[in-house]
Coordinates of C-alpha atoms and ligand atoms in Angstrom, one line a residue:
M23 CA 0.1 0.0 0.0
V24 CA 1.2 3.5 -0.9
P25 CA 1.6 5.6 2.3
W26 CA -0.7 8.7 2.0
T27 CA 2.1 11.0 2.8
T28 CA 3.6 10.3 -0.8
F29 CA 0.7 12.2 -2.3
P30 CA 0.9 16.1 -2.6
Q31 CA -1.3 17.3 0.2
P32 CA -1.7 21.2 -0.5
A33 CA -5.3 21.1 0.5
L34 CA -4.3 19.9 4.1
T35 CA -2.0 22.8 4.7
L36 CA -3.9 25.6 3.0
Q37 CA -7.5 26.9 3.9
K38 CA -9.3 26.3 0.7
I39 CA -11.5 28.8 -0.9
Y40 CA -14.4 27.0 -2.4
L41 CA -15.9 28.5 -5.6
D42 CA -17.7 25.5 -7.0
H43 CA -21.2 25.9 -5.4
N44 CA -23.0 25.2 -8.6
A45 CA -21.5 21.6 -8.5
T46 CA -22.5 21.1 -5.0
T47 CA -22.6 22.9 -1.7
P48 CA -21.2 22.1 1.8
L49 CA -23.9 20.8 4.2
A50 CA -25.1 23.7 6.4
P51 CA -24.3 22.8 10.2
E52 CA -28.0 23.4 10.9
V53 CA -29.0 20.8 8.3
L54 CA -26.6 18.2 9.8
E55 CA -28.0 18.9 13.2
A56 CA -31.5 18.4 11.9
M57 CA -30.6 15.2 10.3
L58 CA -28.5 13.4 12.9
P59 CA -31.3 12.5 15.4
L60 CA -33.1 10.8 12.5
Y61 CA -30.1 8.4 12.0
R62 CA -29.6 8.0 15.8
E63 CA -33.0 7.4 17.2
G64 CA -35.7 8.6 14.7
F65 CA -35.3 5.5 12.5
G66 CA -39.1 4.8 12.1
N67 CA -40.6 3.9 8.8
P68 CA -43.3 6.7 7.9
S69 CA -45.6 3.9 6.7
S70 CA -45.6 2.2 10.2
V71 CA -48.6 2.7 12.4
H72 CA -46.7 2.6 15.8
S73 CA -45.4 5.7 17.4
E74 CA -41.9 5.5 15.8
G75 CA -43.5 5.3 12.4
R76 CA -45.9 8.2 13.2
R77 CA -43.2 10.4 14.4
A78 CA -41.1 9.8 11.2
R79 CA -44.3 10.7 9.2
V80 CA -44.7 14.0 11.1
R81 CA -41.0 14.9 10.3
L82 CA -41.6 14.0 6.7
D83 CA -44.7 16.2 6.5
E84 CA -42.9 19.2 8.2
A85 CA -40.1 18.8 5.5
R86 CA -42.6 18.8 2.7
E87 CA -44.0 22.0 4.0
Q88 CA -40.6 23.6 4.3
V89 CA -39.7 22.6 0.8
A90 CA -43.2 23.8 -0.5
A91 CA -42.9 27.2 1.3
L92 CA -39.6 28.1 -0.4
I93 CA -41.2 28.0 -3.9
G94 CA -44.7 29.0 -2.9
A95 CA -46.3 25.7 -3.5
E96 CA -48.7 23.5 -1.4
S97 CA -47.2 20.6 0.4
R98 CA -49.2 18.2 -1.6
E99 CA -47.6 19.4 -4.8
I100 CA -44.3 18.2 -3.7
V101 CA -43.0 14.6 -4.5
F102 CA -39.7 13.8 -3.0
T103 CA -37.1 12.1 -5.3
S104 CA -33.6 11.0 -5.1
G105 CA -32.4 14.2 -6.5
G106 CA -32.6 16.6 -9.5
T107 CA -31.8 14.0 -12.0
E108 CA -34.7 11.8 -10.9
A109 CA -37.0 15.0 -10.8
D110 CA -36.1 15.8 -14.5
N111 CA -36.5 12.1 -15.5
F112 CA -39.9 11.9 -13.7
A113 CA -41.2 15.1 -15.3
I114 CA -40.3 14.0 -18.9
F115 CA -41.2 10.3 -18.7
G116 CA -44.1 11.0 -16.4
V117 CA -45.6 13.4 -18.9
A118 CA -44.8 11.4 -22.0
F119 CA -45.9 8.1 -20.9
A120 CA -48.9 9.2 -18.9
P121 CA -51.9 6.9 -19.2
G122 CA -53.8 7.6 -22.4
Q123 CA -51.4 10.2 -23.7
K124 CA -50.9 10.0 -27.4
K125 CA -48.9 13.1 -28.4
R126 CA -45.3 12.5 -29.5
H127 CA -43.7 16.0 -29.7
I128 CA -41.4 17.6 -26.9
V129 CA -39.7 21.0 -27.1
T130 CA -36.5 21.8 -25.1
C131 CA -33.4 23.9 -25.6
E132 CA -29.7 23.0 -26.5
I133 CA -28.2 24.0 -23.1
E134 CA -30.2 21.8 -20.9
H135 CA -28.5 19.6 -18.2
S136 CA -27.8 16.2 -19.1
A137 CA -30.6 15.0 -16.7
V138 CA -33.0 16.5 -19.3
L139 CA -31.2 15.9 -22.5
N140 CA -30.4 12.3 -21.9
P141 CA -33.9 11.0 -21.0
L142 CA -35.0 13.0 -24.1
K143 CA -32.6 11.2 -26.2
Q144 CA -33.9 7.9 -24.8
I145 CA -37.4 9.0 -25.7
E146 CA -36.5 9.8 -29.3
G147 CA -35.5 6.2 -29.6
L148 CA -39.1 5.3 -28.8
G149 CA -40.6 7.4 -31.6
Y150 CA -41.0 10.8 -29.9
R151 CA -39.8 13.9 -31.8
V152 CA -37.7 16.2 -29.8
E153 CA -37.1 19.7 -30.9
R154 CA -33.9 21.4 -29.3
L155 CA -34.3 25.1 -29.6
P156 CA -30.9 27.1 -30.1
V157 CA -29.9 30.0 -27.7
D158 CA -28.2 33.2 -28.5
H159 CA -24.7 34.3 -27.5
C160 CA -25.9 35.0 -24.0
G161 CA -27.6 31.5 -23.6
C162 CA -31.1 32.9 -24.0
V163 CA -34.0 31.0 -25.5
D164 CA -36.2 33.3 -27.6
P165 CA -39.8 32.8 -26.2
E166 CA -41.0 33.5 -29.7
R167 CA -39.1 30.5 -31.0
V168 CA -40.8 28.4 -28.4
R169 CA -44.3 29.8 -29.6
N170 CA -43.2 28.7 -33.2
A171 CA -42.0 25.3 -32.2
L172 CA -45.3 24.3 -30.7
T173 CA -47.7 22.0 -32.7
D174 CA -50.9 20.1 -32.1
S175 CA -48.9 17.1 -31.1
T176 CA -46.6 18.8 -28.5
V177 CA -47.1 17.3 -25.1
L178 CA -44.4 19.0 -23.1
V179 CA -42.0 22.0 -23.1
T180 CA -39.0 21.7 -20.8
I181 CA -36.8 24.7 -20.6
Q182 CA -34.3 25.2 -17.7
H183 CA -34.7 28.1 -15.3
A184 CA -31.0 28.8 -14.8
N185 CA -27.9 27.4 -16.5
S186 CA -25.4 25.6 -14.3
E187 CA -22.3 26.8 -16.3
V188 CA -22.9 30.4 -17.1
G189 CA -26.0 31.3 -14.8
T190 CA -28.2 32.6 -17.6
L191 CA -31.8 32.9 -16.5
Q192 CA -34.5 32.1 -19.0
D193 CA -37.6 34.1 -19.2
I194 CA -39.7 31.2 -18.0
E195 CA -42.5 33.5 -17.2
R196 CA -43.1 34.5 -20.8
I197 CA -42.3 31.1 -22.1
G198 CA -44.6 29.4 -19.6
K199 CA -47.3 31.7 -20.6
I200 CA -47.0 30.9 -24.2
V201 CA -46.9 27.3 -23.6
R202 CA -49.9 27.1 -21.2
E203 CA -52.0 29.2 -23.4
R204 CA -51.9 26.2 -25.9
G205 CA -52.8 23.8 -23.0
I206 CA -49.4 22.2 -23.1
L207 CA -47.5 21.3 -19.8
F208 CA -44.4 23.2 -19.0
H209 CA -41.6 21.8 -16.9
T210 CA -38.5 23.8 -15.8
D211 CA -35.4 22.4 -14.3
A212 CA -34.9 24.9 -11.5
V213 CA -32.1 22.9 -9.7
Q214 CA -29.7 25.8 -10.0
S215 CA -32.0 28.6 -9.2
V216 CA -34.0 27.4 -6.2
G217 CA -32.6 28.9 -3.1
K218 CA -30.4 31.3 -5.1
I219 CA -33.3 33.6 -6.3
P220 CA -36.8 33.9 -5.1
I221 CA -39.2 31.7 -6.9
D222 CA -43.0 31.6 -6.4
V223 CA -44.9 29.0 -8.4
K224 CA -48.2 30.9 -7.4
S225 CA -47.5 33.4 -10.0
L226 CA -44.9 31.6 -12.1
P227 CA -46.7 29.7 -15.1
V228 CA -45.1 26.2 -14.6
D229 CA -46.7 22.9 -14.2
L230 CA -43.6 20.9 -13.1
L231 CA -40.4 22.2 -11.5
S232 CA -37.3 20.2 -10.5
L233 CA -35.3 20.8 -7.2
S234 CA -32.2 19.4 -5.7
A235 CA -31.1 19.6 -2.1
H236 CA -27.4 19.4 -2.4
K237 CA -27.3 22.7 -4.5
L238 CA -28.7 24.6 -1.6
Y239 CA -26.6 23.3 1.5
G240 CA -28.8 20.3 1.9
P241 CA -27.6 16.6 1.5
K242 CA -26.8 14.8 -1.7
G243 CA -29.4 12.1 -3.0
V244 CA -32.5 14.1 -2.2
G245 CA -34.6 16.3 -4.5
A246 CA -38.2 16.9 -5.4
L247 CA -40.6 17.4 -8.3
F248 CA -43.2 20.1 -7.9
I249 CA -46.4 18.8 -9.7
R250 CA -49.0 21.5 -10.0
R251 CA -52.3 20.4 -8.4
G252 CA -54.9 19.4 -11.0
I253 CA -52.6 18.5 -13.9
R254 CA -53.4 15.0 -15.3
P255 CA -51.8 12.0 -13.5
L256 CA -48.2 11.1 -14.5
F257 CA -46.6 7.9 -15.3
S258 CA -44.7 6.7 -12.3
L259 CA -41.0 6.2 -12.7
I260 CA -40.6 4.2 -9.6
C261 CA -43.3 1.9 -8.5
G262 CA -43.4 0.1 -5.3
G263 CA -45.4 0.8 -2.2
G264 CA -48.1 3.6 -2.0
Q265 CA -45.4 6.2 -0.9
E266 CA -45.6 9.8 -2.1
K267 CA -49.4 9.3 -2.8
K268 CA -48.6 6.5 -5.2
R269 CA -46.4 8.7 -7.3
R270 CA -42.9 7.6 -6.3
G271 CA -42.7 4.1 -4.5
G272 CA -40.0 3.3 -1.9
T273 CA -39.4 3.8 1.8
E274 CA -38.7 7.5 2.1
N275 CA -35.1 8.8 2.9
V276 CA -36.6 10.5 6.0
A277 CA -33.2 12.0 7.2
G278 CA -32.3 13.3 3.9
V279 CA -35.7 14.8 3.3
V280 CA -35.6 16.4 6.8
G281 CA -32.3 17.8 5.8
F282 CA -33.7 19.1 2.6
G283 CA -36.6 20.7 4.5
K284 CA -34.1 22.4 6.9
A285 CA -32.0 23.7 3.9
C286 CA -35.1 25.1 2.2
Q287 CA -36.0 26.9 5.4
L288 CA -32.7 28.5 5.7
A289 CA -32.5 29.4 2.1
A290 CA -35.9 31.2 2.6
E291 CA -34.5 33.1 5.5
R292 CA -31.4 34.2 3.5
L293 CA -33.4 35.2 0.6
D294 CA -35.7 37.4 3.0
R295 CA -32.6 39.0 4.3
G296 CA -31.6 39.9 0.7
E297 CA -28.4 38.0 0.8
A298 CA -28.6 37.3 -2.8
E299 CA -27.7 40.8 -3.5
C300 CA -24.6 40.4 -1.3
L301 CA -23.6 37.4 -3.2
K302 CA -24.1 39.5 -6.5
E303 CA -22.0 42.3 -5.2
M304 CA -19.1 39.9 -4.3
R305 CA -19.4 38.2 -7.7
D306 CA -19.3 41.5 -9.5
R307 CA -16.4 42.7 -7.4
L308 CA -14.5 39.5 -8.3
W309 CA -15.2 40.1 -12.0
G310 CA -14.2 43.7 -11.8
R311 CA -10.8 42.8 -10.3
I312 CA -10.2 40.1 -12.8
Q313 CA -10.9 42.6 -15.5
G314 CA -8.7 45.2 -13.9
S315 CA -5.7 42.9 -13.5
I316 CA -5.9 40.1 -16.1
P317 CA -5.9 41.2 -19.7
G318 CA -7.8 38.9 -22.1
A319 CA -10.6 37.9 -20.0
E320 CA -13.9 37.3 -21.3
L321 CA -17.3 36.9 -19.6
F322 CA -19.8 34.2 -20.7
G323 CA -23.5 34.2 -20.1
D324 CA -26.0 37.0 -19.9
P325 CA -24.2 40.0 -18.1
N326 CA -27.6 41.4 -16.9
N327 CA -29.7 38.5 -16.2
R328 CA -28.0 35.6 -14.4
L329 CA -27.7 33.8 -11.1
P330 CA -26.2 36.1 -8.6
N331 CA -23.3 33.6 -7.7
T332 CA -22.2 32.5 -11.0
L333 CA -19.2 33.7 -13.1
G334 CA -18.4 31.9 -16.3
C335 CA -15.4 33.4 -18.0
G336 CA -12.4 32.5 -20.2
F337 CA -8.8 33.6 -20.4
E338 CA -7.2 34.0 -23.8
G339 CA -4.5 31.7 -24.7
V340 CA -4.7 29.5 -21.5
D341 CA -6.2 26.1 -21.0
G342 CA -8.9 26.1 -18.5
E343 CA -7.9 22.7 -17.1
T344 CA -4.5 23.9 -16.5
L345 CA -5.9 26.9 -14.6
L346 CA -8.1 24.6 -12.5
I347 CA -5.1 22.5 -11.5
A348 CA -3.0 25.5 -10.7
L349 CA -5.8 27.2 -8.7
D350 CA -6.5 23.9 -6.9
M351 CA -2.8 23.6 -5.8
E352 CA -3.1 27.0 -4.5
G353 CA -6.2 26.2 -2.4
V354 CA -8.9 27.6 -4.7
S355 CA -11.6 25.2 -6.1
V356 CA -13.3 26.1 -9.2
S357 CA -14.6 24.1 -12.3
T358 CA -14.3 24.0 -16.1
G359 CA -17.9 23.8 -17.4
S360 CA -20.3 21.6 -15.6
A361 CA -18.8 19.2 -13.1
C362 CA -21.4 16.6 -13.9
S363 CA -20.2 16.3 -17.7
S364 CA -16.5 17.2 -17.2
G365 CA -14.3 14.3 -17.8
T366 CA -15.8 13.7 -21.2
G367 CA -13.1 15.4 -22.9
L368 CA -15.6 17.2 -25.1
P369 CA -15.8 21.1 -25.2
S370 CA -18.7 22.4 -23.2
P371 CA -21.9 21.9 -25.2
V372 CA -23.3 24.9 -23.3
L373 CA -20.7 27.3 -24.6
A374 CA -20.7 25.7 -28.0
A375 CA -24.4 26.3 -28.3
M376 CA -23.8 29.9 -27.3
Q377 CA -21.4 30.2 -30.3
V378 CA -18.3 30.6 -28.2
P379 CA -15.2 29.9 -30.2
V380 CA -13.6 26.6 -29.4
D381 CA -10.3 28.3 -28.2
W382 CA -12.4 30.2 -25.7
I383 CA -14.3 27.3 -24.5
N384 CA -11.0 25.4 -23.8
S385 CA -9.9 28.4 -21.7
S386 CA -13.1 28.6 -19.7
L387 CA -13.6 28.5 -16.0
R388 CA -16.7 28.5 -13.8
L389 CA -16.6 30.3 -10.6
S390 CA -19.8 29.8 -8.3
L391 CA -19.9 31.7 -5.1
G392 CA -21.7 30.7 -1.9
W393 CA -22.7 31.9 1.5
G394 CA -19.4 31.0 3.1
N395 CA -17.3 33.3 0.7
T396 CA -15.9 36.6 1.8
P397 CA -14.9 39.7 -0.2
D398 CA -11.2 39.1 1.1
E399 CA -11.3 35.7 -0.4
M400 CA -12.2 37.1 -3.8
D401 CA -9.2 39.4 -3.6
R402 CA -7.0 36.3 -2.9
V403 CA -8.7 34.5 -5.8
V404 CA -7.8 37.3 -8.3
E405 CA -4.1 37.2 -7.3
T406 CA -3.9 33.4 -7.6
L407 CA -5.7 33.5 -10.8
A408 CA -3.5 36.2 -12.2
Q409 CA -0.5 34.4 -11.5
A410 CA -1.9 31.1 -12.9
V411 CA -2.8 32.8 -16.1
R412 CA 0.6 34.5 -16.4
Q413 CA 2.2 31.0 -15.8
G414 CA 0.0 29.3 -18.4
R415 CA 0.6 32.0 -21.1
E416 CA 4.3 31.9 -20.4
K417 CA 4.3 28.2 -21.3
V418 CA 2.3 28.8 -24.5
F419 CA 4.1 32.0 -25.4
P420 CA 7.5 32.0 -23.7
G421 CA 8.8 35.5 -23.0
Q422 CA 5.6 37.3 -24.1
A423 CA 3.2 36.9 -21.4
G424 CA 2.8 40.1 -19.6
Ligands
PLP2 C1 -29.5 22.2 -13.9 C2 -29.2 20.9 -13.2 N1 -30.2 20.0 -13.2 C3 -30.1 18.8 -12.7 C4 -29.0 18.4 -12.0 C5 -28.9 17.1 -11.4 O1 -29.2 17.1 -10.0 P1 -28.7 15.9 -8.9 O2 -27.3 16.1 -8.8 O3 -29.5 16.3 -7.7 O4 -29.1 14.8 -9.6 C6 -27.9 19.4 -11.8 C7 -26.7 19.0 -11.1 O5 -25.6 19.6 -11.4 C8 -28.1 20.6 -12.4 O6 -27.1 21.6 -12.4

C-alpha cells in the first residue's frame, strides 16, 4: 500500500477557498444537526402505524411544508425524489408516458443539463420527436421560438430556469405563458435557481419544477418534483409501495428529506434578508478585479440576467484545465464547465451552443460563489488566478506573457 504522505497534500496545509457551489454545496451545520437525530433514534418507517413510524411521518410532512414554502407551493404538490436527475426524468417520462397520452412532440433547448437531455434522447428512440431550440450568445432562448415550435402534437415543453455553467436565467414567465395558453404542460429544471433567487410558483406559469437539495446546502441524493395540483396524473417512474401518494414508490429517505426541508427553510430566510444581493456584489467585485488585473478575460452568459453567484469566463491563450489545477494547488476550487459532464473530454456543449469559439471554450472556468465566501477571499482568488494565467501563457508564449 502506498503511504498517504507520498501524495501531494496542498489542501491539508492551506485553507481552501471553495468556488464551486454550482457543482455542490457544503452541508449547512444546521442541516446536519436536523438530520443526525433521524439516524440515531428517529429511525421509524413513515408507513408504520406505531409511534416511531408516526413520528417519522410527522418529520416528513414538516419537511414537505418547508420545501413547498420556499417555492410558494402547497405541500401536496411536492413529491420527494432521489435528486434533481430523478425529478427531471420523472417530469419527462411522467408526462410522455402518462396513461392515455398519445402526443409525441417535446420541445426543449440546446443547453439543458444532461438530466434533461439524456432522457429526451432515450425517448427519441421510442418514436417521440424532440425539438432542441438554439440559444443566443448569452445563452437565452427566444420565447417566440418556443411559440413557433409548438404543434398540435406537442405534449411537453421543458426549458431550464438557470444554466449551471454560465448562470443565464431564461424568461420562464413568458415561455410558460405561451406554452400554457396552448394547453401544453411546462416543466422547468430549477435545480440551480431554487434557493439562489426567489421563486414563487403561485405566480410562475409552470406545471412541473425540479429541485435538488445538495445545491442549497442540503444533503446529496435528495430532491423533489413540484407537480401542480390539477394536472393530469403522470406515469410513475418508480413503482413500489404507495409512498408519495402512489407517485414515487420506496421507503422515504427520512433523514435526507428532513435535511432538505431544513436547507429550504434556511434558504428562505437568507433570501428574505436580501443576501442574494450580497452574493451578486461579491461576484461583481470578483469580475471587476479580474478585468482590472488580467488582460484577455471574457465573460460568458447574460451579463444582466444571470444567477447572482455565477461567473463563467475565459482567459485568452490558456487552457482552463491547467488553470483549474494551478488554482487547486494554491487552495482555490473552481470548475471548467459542468462538473457533471466534465471528464468527457468534449468542449462544453453549453458554450458551443452559445457560439463561443472553441479556443475560448477550452480556456473557460466557472467560479460559483456561496454563502461561506468573503470579499477578502475574492481578492486572494484574483491574485492566484492572475499568477496562474501568467504562468499558463508563459508556457504557451514564452517571454511574451505580460
Ligand atoms: C441544472 C441541473 N439539473 C439537474 C442536475 C442534477 O441534480 P442531482 O445532482 O441532484 O441529480 C444538476 C446538477 O448539477 C443541475 O445543475
